[in-house]
Amino acid sequence: MTTVTGTDSARHDSDELLPPWWRQATVYQIYPRSFADGDGDGIGDIPGALSRVPYLAELGIDAVWLSPFYPSELADGGYDVADYRDVDPRLGTLDDFDALVAALHERGIRVVVDIVPNHTSDQHAWFQEALAAGRGSAARERYIFRDGTGPDGSEPPTDWDSIFGGSAWERVADGQWYLHNFAVEQPDLNWSNPEVRADFVRTLRFWSDRGVDGFRIDVAHMLTKDMTEPLLSKAELEALPKDGNHPMIDRDDVHEVYAEWRQVFDEYDPPRTAVAEAWVDRSRIPLYARAESLGQAFNFDLLQADFDARQFHTIVDDNLALAASSGSSTTWVLSNHDVVRHATRYGLPDAERTETGAPTRKHGNEWLLSGGREPALDREKGLRRARAAALFLLGLPGSAYLYQGEELGLHEVADIPDAQRQDPTFFRSPGEDVGRDGCRVPLPWTADGASLGFGTGGAHLPQPEWFAASAADVQDDDPDSTLTMYRRALALRHELQTDEHLEWVDTGEADVLRFRRPNGWEVVTNFGTQPHALTPGREMLLASGPVDTDVVPGETTVWLAPA
């Protein structure tokens, strides 16, 4: 038996204080345009989300994370923000937002909103001003403009690639080029500019004053950049270590920004929270998660793991140790708006991996490229494993992040017609990546209707016929449904929650993981296919699938009551 020590949630300035709400919260991610449509125009909106607050309350979550709802031309699903302090008119108004926050707070549910600080939309007033103002203007200094190369400046300043494919530079009418690490419509901001820094402080206060409890920081590792001339080539950049001094990624000076933000967060009572989306080396995650910075950071290891006991064990050990080193709590996530849903990943062959164990490319990419035909997807196995993984995750110390629809057991939608796709990755990487639309298909709330209860009209991405069988109303009264399992699990998680520690219990089987929380609550997951016998005498509180007394079937998780 070995012990993994996480952060002690009871360790605070005063023993009488309760742990901050976020340390072991269950946070439900809403992708607003695909959650619920209140006006029937085919696009999810704030009134639609408001109508589903009773559902969220019954589910038992602690917080909602709202993906971007700001004015946007949707070049990147809302992550191209045209105004950081307003609501997209297609999604509602600020009054609608206030009503949603009030309704969630009334039920004890906190609100986290997305902040997208690396880039704006090309429709943002600042960028439009920069285009009109011309070379050398103060307006252009808010972004990253450079002259081109070649005799007439018609070649990009460097050979850098956009993350979405193609060049990372786009030429404007007067011949200069601007940097966009993502879509062409997402020009990168210049975080060396004091105006940029001051404006985001204003944005954080704007939403905090409206009752927002926390912020999810998009690509938190990419804000600051060293653009000193001469700019390095792509090969030169790739050869540099990412040790805090890289010109483009995970620079130490980004934490000067977050230290200022932390001062803003701490002006409020209770302090506003933040969680970093930071794709950085494991050793550098604590820099974002420490109390003087954002306070918490995502770990994405389970997003990239197979349904494999060894991988899960290592991921838990590593991330609890990282959380302890920062003083924060860790985060656990199986799906989000950027990856293939885990019910589908677990029903496909395991991902191809490098010698270090990292996936060679996005798991499920080949399947998506084939329109969901090859390799064959075992839907039943995928859902069975997804349910088991969910109960494993919800038993762990730390925050659990759920993505809308996973509580319905939804699979990825692969066969979206090309003409109806929206993700810029699809258009900039033809034949290589179809993008992320398949996990963003609007939710099925009912088994019938024009858009399966999503709204009174259609849906902005096509819903497959098989979605109807997973609709919320179909699962609502089914004691064996995935929705019922999540509701029971979240209710029990509140009852059983304890300090942020776990102790591994030796099972004698490589495919079976068992851990014990400080109050004696135990979680047993059988990653294999053969049954695992338990020592008789413990009460089984919950199981991810059918079980017999004192036996855990293959690909199943059970929760055992405290002894």
Short mmCIF file of C-alpha atoms in Angstrom, two decimals, residues 144-419:
data_model
loop_
_atom_site.label_atom_id
_atom_site.label_comp_id
_atom_site.label_asym_id
_atom_site.label_seq_id
_atom_site.Cartn_x
_atom_site.Cartn_y
_atom_site.Cartn_z
CA ILE A 144 1.70 42.78 -33.42
CA PHE A 145 2.27 44.31 -36.85
CA ARG A 146 5.46 43.85 -38.87
CA ASP A 147 6.71 44.67 -42.35
CA GLY A 148 6.99 41.75 -44.72
CA THR A 149 10.09 40.27 -46.25
CA GLY A 150 11.29 40.09 -49.83
CA PRO A 151 12.01 42.98 -52.23
CA ASP A 152 8.49 44.37 -52.00
CA GLY A 153 7.49 43.08 -48.53
CA SER A 154 5.05 40.62 -50.05
CA GLU A 155 6.33 37.65 -48.05
CA PRO A 156 5.38 37.05 -44.38
CA PRO A 157 7.79 38.35 -41.73
CA THR A 158 8.58 34.75 -40.71
CA ASP A 159 7.68 31.19 -41.67
CA TRP A 160 5.62 30.63 -38.52
CA ASP A 161 2.51 28.46 -38.72
CA SER A 162 -0.88 29.18 -37.21
CA ILE A 163 -2.16 26.58 -34.75
CA PHE A 164 -5.21 26.29 -37.02
CA GLY A 165 -3.06 25.70 -40.10
CA GLY A 166 -1.48 27.95 -42.69
CA SER A 167 0.66 31.01 -42.06
CA ALA A 168 0.54 32.82 -38.71
CA TRP A 169 0.73 36.16 -40.57
CA GLU A 170 -1.88 38.01 -42.61
CA ARG A 171 -1.23 41.01 -44.87
CA VAL A 172 -3.37 44.15 -44.67
CA ALA A 173 -4.12 46.74 -47.35
CA ASP A 174 -1.10 48.97 -46.71
CA GLY A 175 1.28 46.03 -46.98
CA GLN A 176 2.04 45.34 -43.31
CA TRP A 177 1.39 41.97 -41.72
CA TYR A 178 -0.23 41.10 -38.37
CA LEU A 179 0.38 38.02 -36.22
CA HIS A 180 -2.45 35.56 -35.57
CA ASN A 181 -1.49 32.37 -33.77
CA PHE A 182 -5.00 31.07 -34.34
CA ALA A 183 -7.53 32.03 -37.04
CA VAL A 184 -6.91 34.91 -39.47
CA GLU A 185 -9.80 36.66 -37.73
CA GLN A 186 -8.00 36.47 -34.36
CA PRO A 187 -5.13 39.00 -34.32
CA ASP A 188 -2.75 38.55 -31.37
CA LEU A 189 -2.62 41.37 -28.84
CA ASN A 190 0.63 43.04 -27.81
CA TRP A 191 0.89 42.43 -24.07
CA SER A 192 3.85 44.78 -23.81
CA ASN A 193 1.37 47.61 -24.36
CA PRO A 194 0.05 49.20 -21.13
CA GLU A 195 -3.30 49.94 -22.78
CA VAL A 196 -3.88 46.22 -23.34
CA ARG A 197 -3.09 45.38 -19.74
CA ALA A 198 -5.29 48.16 -18.35
CA ASP A 199 -8.24 47.22 -20.53
CA PHE A 200 -8.29 43.60 -19.37
CA VAL A 201 -8.19 44.73 -15.74
CA ARG A 202 -11.26 46.80 -16.56
CA THR A 203 -12.92 43.71 -18.09
CA LEU A 204 -12.20 41.56 -15.03
CA ARG A 205 -13.75 44.19 -12.77
CA PHE A 206 -16.75 44.62 -15.11
CA TRP A 207 -17.76 40.96 -14.81
CA SER A 208 -16.78 40.61 -11.16
CA ASP A 209 -19.01 43.56 -10.34
CA ARG A 210 -21.89 41.76 -12.08
CA GLY A 211 -21.48 38.79 -9.72
CA VAL A 212 -19.20 36.49 -11.71
CA ASP A 213 -17.36 34.21 -9.28
CA GLY A 214 -14.36 33.27 -11.42
CA PHE A 215 -12.66 33.19 -14.78
CA ARG A 216 -11.29 30.52 -17.09
CA ILE A 217 -8.28 31.98 -18.89
CA ASP A 218 -7.98 30.84 -22.50
CA VAL A 219 -4.44 29.92 -23.70
CA ALA A 220 -3.03 31.49 -20.55
CA HIS A 221 0.52 30.52 -21.54
CA MET A 222 0.67 32.55 -24.77
CA LEU A 223 0.03 36.20 -23.88
CA THR A 224 3.51 37.72 -23.57
CA LYS A 225 5.99 37.47 -26.41
CA ASP A 226 9.52 38.65 -27.17
CA MET A 227 9.25 40.13 -30.66
CA THR A 228 12.76 41.58 -30.74
CA GLU A 229 14.17 41.79 -34.26
CA PRO A 230 15.46 39.78 -36.01
CA LEU A 231 12.63 37.32 -35.51
CA LEU A 232 13.64 33.67 -35.35
CA SER A 233 12.56 31.07 -37.90
CA LYS A 234 10.11 28.29 -37.13
CA ALA A 235 12.95 25.77 -36.87
CA GLU A 236 14.88 28.02 -34.50
CA LEU A 237 11.86 28.50 -32.28
CA GLU A 238 11.17 24.78 -32.17
CA ALA A 239 14.76 24.07 -31.12
CA LEU A 240 14.57 26.36 -28.07
CA PRO A 241 13.69 24.98 -24.63
CA LYS A 242 10.38 26.10 -23.15
CA ASP A 243 11.95 27.12 -19.86
CA GLY A 244 10.34 30.49 -19.28
CA ASN A 245 12.53 32.34 -21.77
CA HIS A 246 11.04 31.06 -25.03
CA PRO A 247 10.08 34.04 -27.23
CA MET A 248 6.52 32.85 -27.82
CA ILE A 249 5.34 30.25 -25.31
CA ASP A 250 5.08 30.08 -21.50
CA ARG A 251 7.26 33.06 -20.73
CA ASP A 252 8.05 33.91 -17.12
CA ASP A 253 6.92 37.49 -17.65
CA VAL A 254 3.32 36.39 -18.23
CA HIS A 255 3.08 35.99 -14.45
CA GLU A 256 3.55 39.73 -14.06
CA VAL A 257 0.18 40.02 -15.78
CA TYR A 258 -1.42 37.44 -13.53
CA ALA A 259 0.03 38.98 -10.38
CA GLU A 260 -1.82 42.18 -11.30
CA TRP A 261 -4.98 40.18 -11.98
CA ARG A 262 -4.65 38.45 -8.63
CA GLN A 263 -4.68 41.83 -6.91
CA VAL A 264 -7.97 42.55 -8.66
CA PHE A 265 -9.47 39.17 -7.73
CA ASP A 266 -8.53 39.67 -4.10
CA GLU A 267 -10.35 43.01 -3.93
CA TYR A 268 -13.61 41.04 -3.82
CA ASP A 269 -15.15 39.10 -0.95
CA PRO A 270 -14.93 36.24 -1.50
CA PRO A 271 -11.95 36.59 -3.85
CA ARG A 272 -12.68 35.83 -7.48
CA THR A 273 -11.15 32.62 -8.76
CA ALA A 274 -9.32 31.79 -11.95
CA VAL A 275 -8.18 28.64 -13.72
CA ALA A 276 -5.54 28.61 -16.43
CA GLU A 277 -5.74 26.77 -19.71
CA ALA A 278 -1.97 26.35 -19.94
CA TRP A 279 -0.52 23.74 -22.27
CA VAL A 280 2.93 23.76 -20.70
CA ASP A 281 5.51 21.34 -19.39
CA ARG A 282 4.25 19.61 -16.25
CA SER A 283 6.95 21.21 -14.13
CA ARG A 284 5.66 24.69 -14.95
CA ILE A 285 1.97 24.18 -14.17
CA PRO A 286 2.42 25.22 -10.50
CA LEU A 287 3.50 28.68 -11.65
CA TYR A 288 -0.04 29.29 -12.94
CA ALA A 289 -1.77 27.50 -10.07
CA ARG A 290 -0.01 29.24 -7.15
CA ALA A 291 -1.97 31.63 -4.97
CA GLU A 292 -0.16 34.75 -6.19
CA SER A 293 -1.00 33.92 -9.82
CA LEU A 294 -4.27 32.56 -11.23
CA GLY A 295 -4.74 30.10 -8.38
CA GLN A 296 -5.60 26.95 -10.33
CA ALA A 297 -4.64 25.35 -13.64
CA PHE A 298 -6.15 22.66 -15.79
CA ASN A 299 -4.38 19.37 -16.11
CA PHE A 300 -5.25 17.77 -19.43
CA ASP A 301 -3.63 14.40 -18.86
CA LEU A 302 -6.88 12.44 -18.67
CA LEU A 303 -8.00 14.07 -21.93
CA GLN A 304 -5.06 12.36 -23.60
CA ALA A 305 -5.04 9.05 -21.70
CA ASP A 306 -6.35 5.69 -22.82
CA PHE A 307 -8.72 3.79 -20.56
CA ASP A 308 -5.75 2.21 -18.86
CA ALA A 309 -5.04 1.60 -15.16
CA ARG A 310 -1.33 2.35 -15.35
CA GLN A 311 -1.86 5.65 -17.14
CA PHE A 312 -4.63 6.76 -14.75
CA HIS A 313 -2.54 5.83 -11.67
CA THR A 314 0.46 7.82 -12.91
CA ILE A 315 -1.67 10.82 -13.87
CA VAL A 316 -3.28 10.96 -10.43
CA ASP A 317 0.06 10.68 -8.62
CA ASP A 318 1.71 13.32 -10.78
CA ASN A 319 -1.07 15.87 -10.57
CA LEU A 320 -1.72 15.57 -6.85
CA ALA A 321 2.01 16.15 -6.33
CA LEU A 322 1.88 19.22 -8.58
CA ALA A 323 -1.12 20.56 -6.68
CA ALA A 324 0.71 20.09 -3.40
CA SER A 325 3.71 22.00 -4.70
CA SER A 326 1.58 25.02 -5.68
CA GLY A 327 -0.78 24.95 -2.72
CA SER A 328 -3.72 24.72 -5.09
CA SER A 329 -6.07 21.84 -5.82
CA THR A 330 -5.83 19.92 -9.06
CA THR A 331 -8.43 19.70 -11.81
CA TRP A 332 -9.79 16.65 -13.59
CA VAL A 333 -11.43 16.66 -17.01
CA LEU A 334 -12.35 13.95 -19.53
CA SER A 335 -13.98 16.03 -22.26
CA ASN A 336 -14.38 19.65 -23.34
CA HIS A 337 -15.23 21.75 -26.38
CA ASP A 338 -11.88 21.06 -28.07
CA VAL A 339 -11.56 17.25 -28.00
CA VAL A 340 -13.35 14.12 -29.16
CA ARG A 341 -15.89 13.12 -26.51
CA HIS A 342 -14.49 10.47 -24.18
CA ALA A 343 -17.32 7.99 -24.76
CA THR A 344 -16.10 7.84 -28.35
CA ARG A 345 -12.37 7.86 -27.56
CA TYR A 346 -12.82 4.87 -25.27
CA GLY A 347 -14.74 2.97 -27.96
CA LEU A 348 -11.92 3.35 -30.52
CA PRO A 349 -8.52 1.63 -30.55
CA ASP A 350 -6.03 3.15 -28.14
CA ALA A 351 -4.13 6.20 -29.34
CA GLU A 352 -0.76 5.83 -31.04
CA ARG A 353 1.94 7.11 -28.70
CA THR A 354 5.54 8.27 -28.79
CA GLU A 355 8.29 6.66 -26.73
CA THR A 356 7.50 9.14 -23.93
CA GLY A 357 3.85 8.05 -23.89
CA ALA A 358 2.43 11.20 -25.48
CA PRO A 359 -0.23 10.74 -28.19
CA THR A 360 1.16 11.33 -31.67
CA ARG A 361 -1.99 13.24 -32.68
CA LYS A 362 -5.52 13.93 -31.52
CA HIS A 363 -7.16 10.67 -30.50
CA GLY A 364 -9.95 9.82 -32.92
CA ASN A 365 -8.66 12.03 -35.72
CA GLU A 366 -8.51 9.24 -38.33
CA TRP A 367 -12.01 8.14 -37.35
CA LEU A 368 -13.27 11.68 -37.82
CA LEU A 369 -11.56 12.01 -41.19
CA SER A 370 -13.35 8.86 -42.35
CA GLY A 371 -16.73 10.27 -41.36
CA GLY A 372 -16.96 7.83 -38.47
CA ARG A 373 -16.50 4.69 -40.56
CA GLU A 374 -12.91 3.57 -39.81
CA PRO A 375 -11.77 2.23 -37.46
CA ALA A 376 -14.96 0.68 -36.13
CA LEU A 377 -16.42 2.37 -33.07
CA ASP A 378 -17.68 0.09 -30.28
CA ARG A 379 -20.31 2.41 -28.87
CA GLU A 380 -21.38 0.19 -25.99
CA LYS A 381 -17.82 -0.35 -24.79
CA GLY A 382 -17.08 3.34 -25.13
CA LEU A 383 -20.06 4.34 -22.99
CA ARG A 384 -19.37 1.61 -20.43
CA ARG A 385 -15.80 2.86 -20.04
CA ALA A 386 -16.91 6.50 -20.01
CA ARG A 387 -19.26 5.84 -17.11
CA ALA A 388 -16.51 4.02 -15.22
CA ALA A 389 -14.02 6.82 -15.87
CA ALA A 390 -16.55 9.43 -14.72
CA LEU A 391 -17.04 7.75 -11.34
CA PHE A 392 -13.27 7.35 -10.97
CA LEU A 393 -12.81 11.07 -11.67
CA LEU A 394 -15.64 12.20 -9.37
CA GLY A 395 -14.09 10.27 -6.50
CA LEU A 396 -10.74 12.05 -6.75
CA PRO A 397 -9.70 15.00 -4.59
CA GLY A 398 -9.74 18.30 -6.46
CA SER A 399 -12.08 20.01 -8.92
CA ALA A 400 -14.02 18.01 -11.49
CA TYR A 401 -14.89 19.69 -14.80
CA LEU A 402 -17.78 18.19 -16.79
CA TYR A 403 -18.57 19.07 -20.38
CA GLN A 404 -22.19 19.55 -21.39
CA GLY A 405 -23.74 16.33 -22.65
CA GLU A 406 -21.31 13.92 -21.02
CA GLU A 407 -23.95 13.34 -18.35
CA LEU A 408 -26.13 12.06 -21.21
CA GLY A 409 -23.39 9.71 -22.41
CA LEU A 410 -23.17 11.49 -25.76
CA HIS A 411 -20.80 10.27 -28.44
CA GLU A 412 -18.92 12.46 -30.91
CA VAL A 413 -20.74 13.30 -34.16
CA ALA A 414 -18.44 12.43 -37.05
CA ASP A 415 -20.57 12.68 -40.19
CA ILE A 416 -21.26 16.41 -40.35
CA PRO A 417 -21.48 17.48 -44.02
CA ASP A 418 -18.57 19.66 -45.08
CA ALA A 419 -20.93 22.47 -46.07
#
